[in-house]
Amino acid sequence: MPTFVYMTRCDGCGHCVDICPSDIMHIDKKYRRALNIEPNMCWECYSCVKACPHQAIDVRGYADFAPLGHSVRVIRDEEKGTIAWKIKFRDGREKNFLSPITTKPWGSAIPDFRNEAEPSAEMRNSELLAFEPESIRLDDGGLHTLKSNGLKLKEGVYY
């Protein structure tokens, strides 16, 4: 069930692009709106649907799996900290589910690695990392940082 974007609701914020695990949500360069560039590769994880603050992304059901007349809508309310699922069945019945987005306070589950100590040489040379790539083992002796690699974190994106 691939995703599609309501172009009139999308403002091109890019939340869906940042969260898509299969990297198929992109921003159209001409219209500055999100689009699914490869619908057949969609994992149907609903990450982009849940991440969209404007409810601009929906999921199209396959005709043999979900006959005409059904819908699954997701509405996220960050102020209340809830996510609502509205499911409309083919026969017209509707079910609504309301769940907390997280059970922990916002930001409390995101570790701050900036204050962590650098791994020791003994830890880096451990046999546990023997078959890992050099970038993980840090064979050059130093600790790689985002700055040393010319990278930076995007504000508002949790990694």
GROMACS .gro file of C-alpha atoms in nm:
model
  159
    1MET     CA    1   0.000   0.000   0.000
    2PRO     CA    2   0.217   0.286  -0.122
    3THR     CA    3   0.202   0.636   0.014
    4PHE     CA    4   0.093   0.942  -0.179
    5VAL     CA    5   0.096   1.312  -0.097
    6TYR     CA    6  -0.189   1.562  -0.106
    7MET     CA    7  -0.003   1.846  -0.276
    8THR     CA    8  -0.244   2.110  -0.147
    9ARG     CA    9  -0.166   2.019   0.215
   10CYS     CA   10   0.211   1.965   0.184
   11ASP     CA   11   0.437   2.261   0.260
   12GLY     CA   12   0.767   2.085   0.182
   13CYS     CA   13   0.890   2.073   0.544
   14GLY     CA   14   1.082   1.749   0.478
   15HIS     CA   15   0.986   1.555   0.793
   16CYS     CA   16   0.883   1.260   0.574
   17VAL     CA   17   1.213   1.271   0.386
   18ASP     CA   18   1.414   1.262   0.708
   19ILE     CA   19   1.224   0.968   0.858
   20CYS     CA   20   1.165   0.739   0.556
   21PRO     CA   21   1.364   0.418   0.616
   22SER     CA   22   1.371   0.321   0.248
   23ASP     CA   23   1.471   0.672   0.131
   24ILE     CA   24   1.191   0.699  -0.124
   25MET     CA   25   1.028   1.019   0.001
   26HIS     CA   26   1.183   1.320  -0.173
   27ILE     CA   27   1.107   1.689  -0.215
   28ASP     CA   28   1.023   1.790  -0.571
   29LYS     CA   29   1.272   2.061  -0.670
   30LYS     CA   30   1.026   2.248  -0.890
   31TYR     CA   31   0.714   2.250  -0.670
   32ARG     CA   32   0.879   2.211  -0.324
   33ARG     CA   33   0.637   1.936  -0.227
   34ALA     CA   34   0.702   1.583  -0.103
   35LEU     CA   35   0.657   1.285  -0.331
   36ASN     CA   36   0.713   0.912  -0.320
   37ILE     CA   37   0.962   0.844  -0.600
   38GLU     CA   38   0.928   0.464  -0.587
   39PRO     CA   39   0.580   0.354  -0.469
   40ASN     CA   40   0.655  -0.016  -0.525
   41MET     CA   41   0.941  -0.001  -0.275
   42CYS     CA   42   0.728   0.143   0.007
   43TRP     CA   43   0.757  -0.066   0.325
   44GLU     CA   44   0.416   0.050   0.447
   45CYS     CA   45   0.569   0.144   0.782
   46TYR     CA   46   0.360   0.463   0.808
   47SER     CA   47   0.662   0.657   0.940
   48CYS     CA   48   0.612   0.939   0.690
   49VAL     CA   49   0.236   0.943   0.752
   50LYS     CA   50   0.290   0.976   1.127
   51ALA     CA   51   0.568   1.234   1.088
   52CYS     CA   52   0.374   1.472   0.863
   53PRO     CA   53   0.249   1.768   1.070
   54HIS     CA   54  -0.010   1.863   0.804
   55GLN     CA   55  -0.170   1.520   0.742
   56ALA     CA   56  -0.061   1.557   0.381
   57ILE     CA   57   0.045   1.193   0.331
   58ASP     CA   58  -0.197   0.906   0.291
   59VAL     CA   59  -0.169   0.539   0.202
   60ARG     CA   60  -0.336   0.392  -0.103
   61GLY     CA   61  -0.460   0.037  -0.052
   62TYR     CA   62  -0.422  -0.228  -0.318
   63ALA     CA   63  -0.755  -0.329  -0.476
   64ASP     CA   64  -0.716  -0.698  -0.394
   65PHE     CA   65  -0.608  -0.632  -0.034
   66ALA     CA   66  -0.822  -0.335   0.060
   67PRO     CA   67  -1.125  -0.295  -0.167
   68LEU     CA   68  -1.265   0.046  -0.253
   69GLY     CA   69  -1.421   0.249   0.023
   70HIS     CA   70  -1.168   0.191   0.299
   71SER     CA   71  -0.924   0.439   0.450
   72VAL     CA   72  -0.665   0.461   0.726
   73ARG     CA   73  -0.596   0.811   0.857
   74VAL     CA   74  -0.337   0.910   1.112
   75ILE     CA   75  -0.359   1.234   1.307
   76ARG     CA   76  -0.069   1.332   1.529
   77ASP     CA   77  -0.119   1.592   1.800
   78GLU     CA   78   0.215   1.691   1.950
   79GLU     CA   79   0.061   1.934   2.198
   80LYS     CA   80  -0.144   1.656   2.357
   81GLY     CA   81   0.125   1.395   2.292
   82THR     CA   82  -0.116   1.161   2.117
   83ILE     CA   83  -0.158   0.986   1.786
   84ALA     CA   84  -0.504   0.896   1.657
   85TRP     CA   85  -0.579   0.626   1.403
   86LYS     CA   86  -0.911   0.646   1.219
   87ILE     CA   87  -0.994   0.333   1.023
   88LYS     CA   88  -1.290   0.328   0.787
   89PHE     CA   89  -1.398  -0.015   0.669
   90ARG     CA   90  -1.553  -0.092   0.333
   91ASP     CA   91  -1.898  -0.145   0.488
   92GLY     CA   92  -1.891   0.205   0.640
   93ARG     CA   93  -1.796   0.112   0.997
   94GLU     CA   94  -1.531   0.330   1.158
   95LYS     CA   95  -1.289   0.255   1.441
   96ASN     CA   96  -1.088   0.517   1.622
   97PHE     CA   97  -0.778   0.449   1.829
   98LEU     CA   98  -0.603   0.705   2.046
   99SER     CA   99  -0.258   0.629   2.186
  100PRO     CA  100   0.021   0.825   2.350
  101ILE     CA  101   0.304   0.904   2.110
  102THR     CA  102   0.555   0.812   2.376
  103THR     CA  103   0.540   0.714   2.739
  104LYS     CA  104   0.848   0.919   2.825
  105PRO     CA  105   0.870   1.299   2.841
  106TRP     CA  106   0.977   1.463   2.514
  107GLY     CA  107   1.354   1.456   2.472
  108SER     CA  108   1.421   1.235   2.775
  109ALA     CA  109   1.486   0.920   2.570
  110ILE     CA  110   1.742   1.083   2.343
  111PRO     CA  111   2.091   1.019   2.480
  112ASP     CA  112   2.341   1.304   2.479
  113PHE     CA  113   2.665   1.148   2.355
  114ARG     CA  114   2.858   1.476   2.358
  115ASN     CA  115   2.954   1.426   2.722
  116GLU     CA  116   3.057   1.061   2.686
  117ALA     CA  117   3.423   0.968   2.717
  118GLU     CA  118   3.620   0.862   2.409
  119PRO     CA  119   3.663   0.483   2.383
  120SER     CA  120   3.998   0.361   2.514
  121ALA     CA  121   4.263   0.209   2.286
  122GLU     CA  122   4.201  -0.127   2.454
  123MET     CA  123   3.833  -0.106   2.368
  124ARG     CA  124   3.905  -0.003   2.008
  125ASN     CA  125   4.149  -0.294   1.963
  126SER     CA  126   3.914  -0.546   2.124
  127GLU     CA  127   3.854  -0.876   1.946
  128LEU     CA  128   3.485  -0.792   1.956
  129LEU     CA  129   3.547  -0.534   1.683
  130ALA     CA  130   3.794  -0.746   1.482
  131PHE     CA  131   3.572  -0.780   1.175
  132GLU     CA  132   3.417  -0.435   1.180
  133PRO     CA  133   3.509  -0.173   0.918
  134GLU     CA  134   3.793   0.062   1.000
  135SER     CA  135   3.549   0.350   1.040
  136ILE     CA  136   3.392   0.170   1.335
  137ARG     CA  137   3.715   0.033   1.484
  138LEU     CA  138   3.883   0.372   1.453
  139ASP     CA  139   4.213   0.218   1.332
  140ASP     CA  140   4.366   0.557   1.269
  141GLY     CA  141   4.375   0.610   1.644
  142GLY     CA  142   4.138   0.902   1.677
  143LEU     CA  143   3.773   0.942   1.751
  144HIS     CA  144   3.577   1.049   1.446
  145THR     CA  145   3.330   1.330   1.500
  146LEU     CA  146   3.070   1.490   1.279
  147LYS     CA  147   3.288   1.800   1.257
  148SER     CA  148   3.601   1.605   1.157
  149ASN     CA  149   3.403   1.439   0.878
  150GLY     CA  150   3.247   1.766   0.759
  151LEU     CA  151   2.896   1.672   0.876
  152LYS     CA  152   2.641   1.839   1.101
  153LEU     CA  153   2.317   1.744   1.271
  154LYS     CA  154   1.992   1.887   1.140
  155GLU     CA  155   1.796   2.083   1.397
  156GLY     CA  156   1.476   1.910   1.500
  157VAL     CA  157   1.579   1.566   1.367
  158TYR     CA  158   1.649   1.289   1.617
  159TYR     CA  159   1.916   1.041   1.513
   0.00000   0.00000   0.00000
